[in-house]
Amino acid sequence: MQANAASRTKQPQAAPTTMAAVTGKAGATVLMELLSNSYHTLTETVHRDNLDVLHELSSHQLSEPVAR
């Protein structure tokens, strides 16, 4: 009876090895490089968008003062 109950009990599954791929010094270096690249891409995009807005504002005559 106990053997039957034990066979019905689900055994814990091993955690996915995704985190194992980024452990250790080499994995941490790769992860930091990916985060750094993402950060630089984001800041370049925001900077480019800001320049587009400034260019748009400077090319049009403002009819009303800009509220601050």
PDB file of C-alpha atoms in Angstrom:
ATOM      1  CA  MET A   1       0.000   0.000   0.000  1.00  0.00           C
ATOM      2  CA  GLN A   2       2.788   2.408   0.870  1.00  0.00           C
ATOM      3  CA  ALA A   3       4.648   1.551  -2.341  1.00  0.00           C
ATOM      4  CA  ASN A   4       1.507   2.379  -4.309  1.00  0.00           C
ATOM      5  CA  ALA A   5       1.189   5.770  -2.572  1.00  0.00           C
ATOM      6  CA  ALA A   6       4.842   6.538  -3.192  1.00  0.00           C
ATOM      7  CA  SER A   7       4.514   5.774  -6.898  1.00  0.00           C
ATOM      8  CA  ARG A   8       1.584   8.192  -7.144  1.00  0.00           C
ATOM      9  CA  THR A   9       3.517  10.975  -5.416  1.00  0.00           C
ATOM     10  CA  LYS A  10       5.004  13.282  -8.011  1.00  0.00           C
ATOM     11  CA  GLN A  11       8.749  13.563  -7.784  1.00  0.00           C
ATOM     12  CA  PRO A  12      10.148  17.114  -7.740  1.00  0.00           C
ATOM     13  CA  GLN A  13      11.445  18.180 -11.108  1.00  0.00           C
ATOM     14  CA  ALA A  14      14.868  19.718 -11.550  1.00  0.00           C
ATOM     15  CA  ALA A  15      14.878  23.465 -12.183  1.00  0.00           C
ATOM     16  CA  PRO A  16      15.427  24.504 -15.788  1.00  0.00           C
ATOM     17  CA  THR A  17      19.077  24.993 -16.650  1.00  0.00           C
ATOM     18  CA  THR A  18      18.533  28.506 -17.989  1.00  0.00           C
ATOM     19  CA  MET A  19      20.172  30.122 -14.973  1.00  0.00           C
ATOM     20  CA  ALA A  20      22.990  27.593 -15.057  1.00  0.00           C
ATOM     21  CA  ALA A  21      23.959  28.995 -18.449  1.00  0.00           C
ATOM     22  CA  VAL A  22      24.616  32.428 -16.950  1.00  0.00           C
ATOM     23  CA  THR A  23      26.445  31.333 -13.829  1.00  0.00           C
ATOM     24  CA  GLY A  24      30.138  31.668 -13.347  1.00  0.00           C
ATOM     25  CA  LYS A  25      32.469  34.433 -14.441  1.00  0.00           C
ATOM     26  CA  ALA A  26      32.042  33.918 -18.194  1.00  0.00           C
ATOM     27  CA  GLY A  27      28.249  33.839 -17.937  1.00  0.00           C
ATOM     28  CA  ALA A  28      28.207  36.965 -15.782  1.00  0.00           C
ATOM     29  CA  THR A  29      30.418  38.750 -18.314  1.00  0.00           C
ATOM     30  CA  VAL A  30      28.073  37.828 -21.156  1.00  0.00           C
ATOM     31  CA  LEU A  31      25.040  38.915 -19.156  1.00  0.00           C
ATOM     32  CA  MET A  32      26.625  42.277 -18.276  1.00  0.00           C
ATOM     33  CA  GLU A  33      27.531  42.813 -21.944  1.00  0.00           C
ATOM     34  CA  LEU A  34      23.938  42.135 -23.018  1.00  0.00           C
ATOM     35  CA  LEU A  35      22.581  44.531 -20.381  1.00  0.00           C
ATOM     36  CA  SER A  36      25.105  47.180 -21.381  1.00  0.00           C
ATOM     37  CA  ASN A  37      24.204  46.857 -25.060  1.00  0.00           C
ATOM     38  CA  SER A  38      20.492  47.111 -24.236  1.00  0.00           C
ATOM     39  CA  TYR A  39      21.088  50.219 -22.120  1.00  0.00           C
ATOM     40  CA  HIS A  40      23.140  51.923 -24.855  1.00  0.00           C
ATOM     41  CA  THR A  41      20.546  51.083 -27.506  1.00  0.00           C
ATOM     42  CA  LEU A  42      17.791  52.521 -25.318  1.00  0.00           C
ATOM     43  CA  THR A  43      19.680  55.751 -24.575  1.00  0.00           C
ATOM     44  CA  GLU A  44      20.570  56.230 -28.251  1.00  0.00           C
ATOM     45  CA  THR A  45      16.915  55.786 -29.212  1.00  0.00           C
ATOM     46  CA  VAL A  46      15.732  58.283 -26.591  1.00  0.00           C
ATOM     47  CA  HIS A  47      18.418  60.780 -27.650  1.00  0.00           C
ATOM     48  CA  ARG A  48      17.450  60.427 -31.318  1.00  0.00           C
ATOM     49  CA  ASP A  49      13.760  60.872 -30.465  1.00  0.00           C
ATOM     50  CA  ASN A  50      14.568  64.002 -28.442  1.00  0.00           C
ATOM     51  CA  LEU A  51      16.544  65.437 -31.368  1.00  0.00           C
ATOM     52  CA  ASP A  52      13.600  64.743 -33.682  1.00  0.00           C
ATOM     53  CA  VAL A  53      11.250  66.608 -31.325  1.00  0.00           C
ATOM     54  CA  LEU A  54      13.657  69.560 -31.036  1.00  0.00           C
ATOM     55  CA  HIS A  55      14.011  69.713 -34.801  1.00  0.00           C
ATOM     56  CA  GLU A  56      10.244  69.592 -35.214  1.00  0.00           C
ATOM     57  CA  LEU A  57       9.777  72.404 -32.699  1.00  0.00           C
ATOM     58  CA  SER A  58      12.484  74.570 -34.226  1.00  0.00           C
ATOM     59  CA  SER A  59      11.044  74.203 -37.736  1.00  0.00           C
ATOM     60  CA  HIS A  60       7.581  75.475 -36.776  1.00  0.00           C
ATOM     61  CA  GLN A  61       6.441  78.843 -35.567  1.00  0.00           C
ATOM     62  CA  LEU A  62       4.813  78.448 -32.172  1.00  0.00           C
ATOM     63  CA  SER A  63       1.532  80.358 -32.026  1.00  0.00           C
ATOM     64  CA  GLU A  64       1.194  80.099 -28.247  1.00  0.00           C
ATOM     65  CA  PRO A  65       3.788  80.148 -25.499  1.00  0.00           C
ATOM     66  CA  VAL A  66       4.805  76.736 -24.255  1.00  0.00           C
ATOM     67  CA  ALA A  67       3.411  76.026 -20.773  1.00  0.00           C
ATOM     68  CA  ARG A  68       6.062  75.114 -18.238  1.00  0.00           C
TER      69      ARG A  68
END
